[in-house]
RNA sequence: CGGGACGUAGCGCAGCCUGGUAGCGCACUUGCUUGGGGUGCAAGGGGUCGCGAGUUCAAAUCUCGCCGUCCCGACCA
């Protein structure tokens, strides 16, 4: 299912209300501003903004290069960054927006980053999470870890404190540092080992209540990202092998991203790669040969699909691709550590030019992981050599045993495998496949007629250009960054950790939970990725470290200097965050720096002061206009307001 | 975890192949100059050449080990 992101609230409400709303916002802004940032006018000559002409050689993606060049961040180690003055200001502004919006629906907590092992044992995740979790020992040798996410800790509070349905629903959130020992930190702030996350958790009596909490988060997230000036899409996401019913991701398209988003421009369908489906164009089947029964053909040394197709003069789409896996049981590393990891054979058939989406497969067969079969396993299940394996002659597990991990219920025939037929093969006839015999393939093979399977399902990855499942138009695939994720958790944690409340009837029930995350630094990164050029980047005033930079183009000129100073003070008085570039530098240097560091508006104070004019430059378009000095405060305030989140 | 590359001044790099005690641009300091898109001139300061062993009269340079960082892949509850 697809839910299109709602329009920004400021676009959908009447202008009078909008003005009122912004008035309130700026009042709040003034209040919180005065609390958290005592000065709103800073002199460049006095603050630390170490801009660089060149990016470090290590940096690859635009946001990384620019964050370093603009003096926002400095690297301490792989995936570990220090935030300097500008970087911290931008982060704090993002956090302020997140907090303002989250406070409308929930309550802010602050949980420990340092967690004892026990609580993670209870949910089973001490073992499940594996190497991604930073672990340490205290002086007594007790195991601790650094928080990775906080479902366990929040659920612990819930189970100790929540007793009655009257206390529900609850939405609790925090803005906290998370630690993940990423196998490969990369792309600047995009994939790091320490980062700031807003994580929220909801507790409801029933699924209907969860729907409400989930929807509140959906709307809140849209407001947050709108206010941050991001262009994003909301996509249906894979909920993970660990359960959960529904989940959606908020994505910003950028080549720097690591996730793939499948979307349709025609109707708005969007989903991530693990969830996306498509309509494939009809394929012309081969004509049967002979009596139409499978026919052995000699294909010496032609194991790979491409080789076979070329050898036989057919297209890969006439071929059945065979992929043989051993699937591994979920939960083997549970809290009791009960049992070893079980494995069962899962064999997939799909069109020769299609590829398996392992995440879809995992979900289908309820496995934690799959690995390719080894040569001797291939021999066992196919009774033929790798490269020439195919569907005929397999022992097939019945559909009832799909996802069955109780080995006692497995078929007596230890060759029996779960056989999955990709839906793309349904209706196809007279295909080519491996014969389970060295150097031989089969012709005239029709799924369902010539071989059985456990189940037919969608387990392939969508390719760009295939038909949208909703409207049939060509699908596109873009890379994107995930900036937020909302997730119906269900009962996983409340059940496993024993959270119970009494319902109306005095009956003990587990609350149903949701969890909802936003990556603070990823908002900054995504914003830069979507708004940059060769000279730098620009942020929405809502998240920029300053609303405006006032450049005195010649600090040696008394008149220019004092006008710049007065303008800066005036803007500060109007509640704007102002950076006054009072350095004794050449104008060119100041313009380059101003363009680099992400500030949305610039005022050039120069020769035209004699005509009572200064120049206002929008960083996003580089459009400039002359404005009367007497009108500058009002002019800038309006500009910031129009573009404010 | 598999594959690849790199590590020399704050940043970007040369020097390494062929061993002889470290250099360029930017940045920084001082002075003059210039003043609307990284001004010009002059004089300066700054480097355990990632770390540790080894070879050698002599190691940034050759050898071995380690550490770190980045890229591709795998992985990403």
mmCIF file of N, CA and C (backbone and C1' of nucleotides) in Angstrom, chain B residues 35-63:
data_model
loop_
_atom_site.group_PDB
_atom_site.id
_atom_site.type_symbol
_atom_site.label_atom_id
_atom_site.label_comp_id
_atom_site.label_asym_id
_atom_site.label_seq_id
_atom_site.Cartn_x
_atom_site.Cartn_y
_atom_site.Cartn_z
ATOM 1 P P G B 35 42.077 48.985 -5.013
ATOM 2 O "O5'" G B 35 40.890 48.114 -4.406
ATOM 3 C "C5'" G B 35 40.387 46.997 -5.140
ATOM 4 C "C4'" G B 35 39.483 46.215 -4.242
ATOM 5 C "C3'" G B 35 38.241 46.996 -3.821
ATOM 6 O "O3'" G B 35 37.111 46.129 -3.768
ATOM 7 C "C1'" G B 35 39.468 46.311 -1.909
ATOM 8 P P G B 36 36.120 45.962 -5.014
ATOM 9 O "O5'" G B 36 35.364 44.662 -4.466
ATOM 10 C "C5'" G B 36 35.876 43.349 -4.749
ATOM 11 C "C4'" G B 36 34.805 42.564 -5.466
ATOM 12 C "C3'" G B 36 34.496 43.074 -6.881
ATOM 13 O "O3'" G B 36 34.077 41.976 -7.672
ATOM 14 C "C1'" G B 36 32.577 43.266 -5.532
ATOM 15 P P G B 37 35.102 40.857 -8.193
ATOM 16 O "O5'" G B 37 35.022 39.888 -6.938
ATOM 17 C "C5'" G B 37 36.198 39.305 -6.371
ATOM 18 C "C4'" G B 37 36.008 37.814 -6.270
ATOM 19 C "C3'" G B 37 36.014 37.090 -7.614
ATOM 20 O "O3'" G B 37 36.608 35.818 -7.416
ATOM 21 C "C1'" G B 37 33.994 36.658 -6.499
ATOM 22 P P G B 38 38.294 35.861 -7.409
ATOM 23 O "O5'" G B 38 38.645 36.079 -5.892
ATOM 24 C "C5'" G B 38 38.246 35.099 -4.941
ATOM 25 C "C4'" G B 38 39.296 35.009 -3.887
ATOM 26 C "C3'" G B 38 40.687 34.611 -4.411
ATOM 27 O "O3'" G B 38 41.642 35.090 -3.456
ATOM 28 C "C1'" G B 38 39.781 32.869 -3.056
ATOM 29 P P U B 39 42.215 36.489 -3.056
ATOM 30 O "O5'" U B 39 43.358 36.882 -4.093
ATOM 31 C "C5'" U B 39 43.038 37.340 -5.379
ATOM 32 C "C4'" U B 39 43.873 38.540 -5.765
ATOM 33 C "C3'" U B 39 45.375 38.373 -5.615
ATOM 34 O "O3'" U B 39 45.935 37.623 -6.682
ATOM 35 C "C1'" U B 39 44.714 40.511 -4.845
ATOM 36 P P G B 40 47.204 36.710 -6.370
ATOM 37 O "O5'" G B 40 48.365 37.792 -6.306
ATOM 38 C "C5'" G B 40 48.746 38.481 -7.489
ATOM 39 C "C4'" G B 40 49.687 39.591 -7.156
ATOM 40 C "C3'" G B 40 50.946 39.197 -6.385
ATOM 41 O "O3'" G B 40 51.944 38.635 -7.219
ATOM 42 C "C1'" G B 40 50.005 41.123 -5.407
ATOM 43 P P C B 41 53.026 37.605 -6.601
ATOM 44 O "O5'" C B 41 53.988 38.577 -5.787
ATOM 45 C "C5'" C B 41 54.708 39.588 -6.467
ATOM 46 C "C4'" C B 41 55.439 40.476 -5.490
ATOM 47 C "C3'" C B 41 56.304 39.753 -4.467
ATOM 48 O "O3'" C B 41 57.543 39.332 -5.014
ATOM 49 C "C1'" C B 41 55.058 41.437 -3.383
ATOM 50 P P A B 42 58.265 38.016 -4.424
ATOM 51 O "O5'" A B 42 58.762 38.498 -2.988
ATOM 52 C "C5'" A B 42 59.724 39.532 -2.895
ATOM 53 C "C4'" A B 42 59.891 39.982 -1.471
ATOM 54 C "C3'" A B 42 60.200 38.872 -0.465
ATOM 55 O "O3'" A B 42 61.546 38.450 -0.514
ATOM 56 C "C1'" A B 42 58.570 40.333 0.431
ATOM 57 P P A B 43 61.950 36.963 -0.095
ATOM 58 O "O5'" A B 43 61.896 37.037 1.489
ATOM 59 C "C5'" A B 43 62.701 37.970 2.189
ATOM 60 C "C4'" A B 43 62.268 38.068 3.626
ATOM 61 C "C3'" A B 43 62.190 36.737 4.364
ATOM 62 O "O3'" A B 43 63.460 36.285 4.792
ATOM 63 C "C1'" A B 43 60.238 37.994 4.790
ATOM 64 P P G B 44 63.676 34.772 5.226
ATOM 65 O "O5'" G B 44 62.568 34.708 6.376
ATOM 66 C "C5'" G B 44 62.288 33.491 7.016
ATOM 67 C "C4'" G B 44 61.353 33.777 8.150
ATOM 68 C "C3'" G B 44 60.788 32.528 8.772
ATOM 69 O "O3'" G B 44 61.664 32.046 9.783
ATOM 70 C "C1'" G B 44 59.024 33.997 8.222
ATOM 71 P P G B 45 62.036 30.510 9.839
ATOM 72 O "O5'" G B 45 60.825 29.954 10.691
ATOM 73 C "C5'" G B 45 60.518 30.538 11.952
ATOM 74 C "C4'" G B 45 59.169 30.070 12.428
ATOM 75 C "C3'" G B 45 58.935 28.573 12.291
ATOM 76 O "O3'" G B 45 59.517 27.855 13.362
ATOM 77 C "C1'" G B 45 57.062 29.755 11.467
ATOM 78 P P G B 46 60.171 26.439 13.079
ATOM 79 O "O5'" G B 46 58.890 25.538 12.798
ATOM 80 C "C5'" G B 46 57.908 25.359 13.821
ATOM 81 C "C4'" G B 46 56.660 24.746 13.236
ATOM 82 C "C3'" G B 46 56.863 23.397 12.567
ATOM 83 O "O3'" G B 46 56.848 22.348 13.527
ATOM 84 C "C1'" G B 46 55.524 24.799 11.193
ATOM 85 P P G B 47 57.997 21.286 13.572
ATOM 86 O "O5'" G B 47 57.509 20.214 12.518
ATOM 87 C "C5'" G B 47 56.210 19.614 12.609
ATOM 88 C "C4'" G B 47 56.124 18.474 11.651
ATOM 89 C "C3'" G B 47 57.158 17.373 11.862
ATOM 90 O "O3'" G B 47 56.705 16.464 12.840
ATOM 91 C "C1'" G B 47 56.905 17.875 9.549
ATOM 92 P P U B 48 57.637 16.178 14.084
ATOM 93 O "O5'" U B 48 58.854 15.370 13.411
ATOM 94 C "C5'" U B 48 58.620 14.164 12.741
ATOM 95 C "C4'" U B 48 59.166 13.038 13.589
ATOM 96 C "C3'" U B 48 58.904 11.660 13.004
ATOM 97 O "O3'" U B 48 59.904 11.330 12.060
ATOM 98 C "C1'" U B 48 58.357 11.674 15.293
ATOM 99 P P C B 49 59.689 10.445 10.820
ATOM 100 O "O5'" C B 49 58.602 11.227 9.961
ATOM 101 C "C5'" C B 49 57.240 10.898 10.068
ATOM 102 C "C4'" C B 49 56.620 10.900 8.699
ATOM 103 C "C3'" C B 49 56.592 9.550 7.993
ATOM 104 O "O3'" C B 49 55.377 9.453 7.284
ATOM 105 C "C1'" C B 49 57.708 11.100 6.645
ATOM 106 P P G B 50 54.652 8.048 7.137
ATOM 107 O "O5'" G B 50 53.885 7.777 8.511
ATOM 108 C "C5'" G B 50 53.227 8.831 9.195
ATOM 109 C "C4'" G B 50 52.523 8.255 10.376
ATOM 110 C "C3'" G B 50 53.369 7.295 11.207
ATOM 111 O "O3'" G B 50 54.099 7.983 12.185
ATOM 112 C "C1'" G B 50 51.307 6.271 10.655
ATOM 113 P P C B 51 55.548 7.474 12.617
ATOM 114 O "O5'" C B 51 55.232 6.193 13.504
ATOM 115 C "C5'" C B 51 54.493 6.299 14.708
ATOM 116 C "C4'" C B 51 54.317 4.930 15.318
ATOM 117 C "C3'" C B 51 55.588 4.101 15.401
ATOM 118 O "O3'" C B 51 56.361 4.436 16.537
ATOM 119 C "C1'" C B 51 53.864 2.786 14.480
ATOM 120 P P G B 52 57.928 4.230 16.499
ATOM 121 O "O5'" G B 52 58.085 2.645 16.467
ATOM 122 C "C5'" G B 52 57.571 1.869 17.528
ATOM 123 C "C4'" G B 52 57.808 0.409 17.257
ATOM 124 C "C3'" G B 52 59.199 0.056 16.757
ATOM 125 O "O3'" G B 52 60.141 0.037 17.808
ATOM 126 C "C1'" G B 52 57.578 -1.096 15.482
ATOM 127 P P A B 53 61.677 -0.156 17.460
ATOM 128 O "O5'" A B 53 61.669 -1.712 17.137
ATOM 129 C "C5'" A B 53 62.829 -2.343 16.692
ATOM 130 C "C4'" A B 53 62.475 -3.642 16.026
ATOM 131 C "C3'" A B 53 63.505 -4.061 14.981
ATOM 132 O "O3'" A B 53 64.612 -4.683 15.575
ATOM 133 C "C1'" A B 53 61.350 -4.187 14.039
ATOM 134 P P G B 54 66.024 -4.058 15.242
ATOM 135 O "O5'" G B 54 66.275 -4.696 13.807
ATOM 136 C "C5'" G B 54 66.122 -6.098 13.633
ATOM 137 C "C4'" G B 54 65.968 -6.441 12.182
ATOM 138 C "C3'" G B 54 67.091 -5.988 11.267
ATOM 139 O "O3'" G B 54 68.231 -6.820 11.369
ATOM 140 C "C1'" G B 54 65.000 -5.562 10.242
ATOM 141 P P U B 55 69.667 -6.195 11.176
ATOM 142 O "O5'" U B 55 69.733 -5.955 9.606
ATOM 143 C "C5'" U B 55 69.633 -7.057 8.704
ATOM 144 C "C4'" U B 55 69.670 -6.555 7.287
ATOM 145 C "C3'" U B 55 70.797 -5.567 6.979
ATOM 146 O "O3'" U B 55 72.028 -6.235 6.720
ATOM 147 C "C1'" U B 55 68.757 -4.753 6.099
ATOM 148 P P U B 56 73.359 -5.715 7.466
ATOM 149 O "O5'" U B 56 73.608 -4.303 6.794
ATOM 150 C "C5'" U B 56 73.867 -4.214 5.394
ATOM 151 C "C4'" U B 56 73.837 -2.777 4.955
ATOM 152 C "C3'" U B 56 74.716 -1.832 5.774
ATOM 153 O "O3'" U B 56 76.075 -1.900 5.383
ATOM 154 C "C1'" U B 56 72.581 -0.856 5.432
ATOM 155 P P C B 57 77.156 -1.869 6.545
ATOM 156 O "O5'" C B 57 77.227 -0.333 6.946
ATOM 157 C "C5'" C B 57 77.896 0.048 8.149
ATOM 158 C "C4'" C B 57 77.875 1.555 8.265
ATOM 159 C "C3'" C B 57 76.503 2.192 8.115
ATOM 160 O "O3'" C B 57 75.775 2.180 9.332
ATOM 161 C "C1'" C B 57 78.058 3.340 6.754
ATOM 162 P P A B 58 74.217 1.866 9.313
ATOM 163 O "O5'" A B 58 73.630 3.102 8.502
ATOM 164 C "C5'" A B 58 73.663 4.412 9.062
ATOM 165 C "C4'" A B 58 73.174 5.426 8.059
ATOM 166 C "C3'" A B 58 71.779 5.163 7.519
ATOM 167 O "O3'" A B 58 70.793 5.654 8.401
ATOM 168 C "C1'" A B 58 73.263 5.685 5.741
ATOM 169 P P A B 59 69.370 4.888 8.522
ATOM 170 O "O5'" A B 59 68.726 5.087 7.084
ATOM 171 C "C5'" A B 59 68.442 6.390 6.567
ATOM 172 C "C4'" A B 59 67.074 6.396 5.912
ATOM 173 C "C3'" A B 59 65.940 6.113 6.879
ATOM 174 O "O3'" A B 59 64.772 6.775 6.399
ATOM 175 C "C1'" A B 59 66.029 4.419 5.266
ATOM 176 P P A B 60 64.519 8.285 6.812
ATOM 177 O "O5'" A B 60 63.063 8.566 6.225
ATOM 178 C "C5'" A B 60 61.912 7.944 6.789
ATOM 179 C "C4'" A B 60 60.835 7.823 5.760
ATOM 180 C "C3'" A B 60 61.103 6.793 4.669
ATOM 181 O "O3'" A B 60 60.693 5.515 5.059
ATOM 182 C "C1'" A B 60 60.404 8.847 3.698
ATOM 183 P P U B 61 61.477 4.226 4.604
ATOM 184 O "O5'" U B 61 61.568 4.342 3.022
ATOM 185 C "C5'" U B 61 60.389 4.261 2.209
ATOM 186 C "C4'" U B 61 60.775 4.443 0.770
ATOM 187 C "C3'" U B 61 61.715 3.360 0.239
ATOM 188 O "O3'" U B 61 61.345 2.992 -1.075
ATOM 189 C "C1'" U B 61 62.718 5.497 0.003
ATOM 190 P P C B 62 60.374 1.735 -1.234
ATOM 191 O "O5'" C B 62 61.368 0.519 -0.909
ATOM 192 C "C5'" C B 62 62.208 -0.011 -1.928
ATOM 193 C "C4'" C B 62 62.968 -1.196 -1.375
ATOM 194 C "C3'" C B 62 62.171 -2.105 -0.439
ATOM 195 O "O3'" C B 62 61.377 -3.034 -1.162
ATOM 196 C "C1'" C B 62 64.257 -1.611 0.548
ATOM 197 P P U B 63 60.034 -3.583 -0.532
ATOM 198 O "O5'" U B 63 60.540 -4.562 0.615
ATOM 199 C "C5'" U B 63 61.240 -5.763 0.294
ATOM 200 C "C4'" U B 63 61.461 -6.569 1.552
ATOM 201 C "C3'" U B 63 60.230 -6.740 2.434
ATOM 202 O "O3'" U B 63 59.417 -7.814 1.985
ATOM 203 C "C1'" U B 63 62.049 -6.061 3.769
#
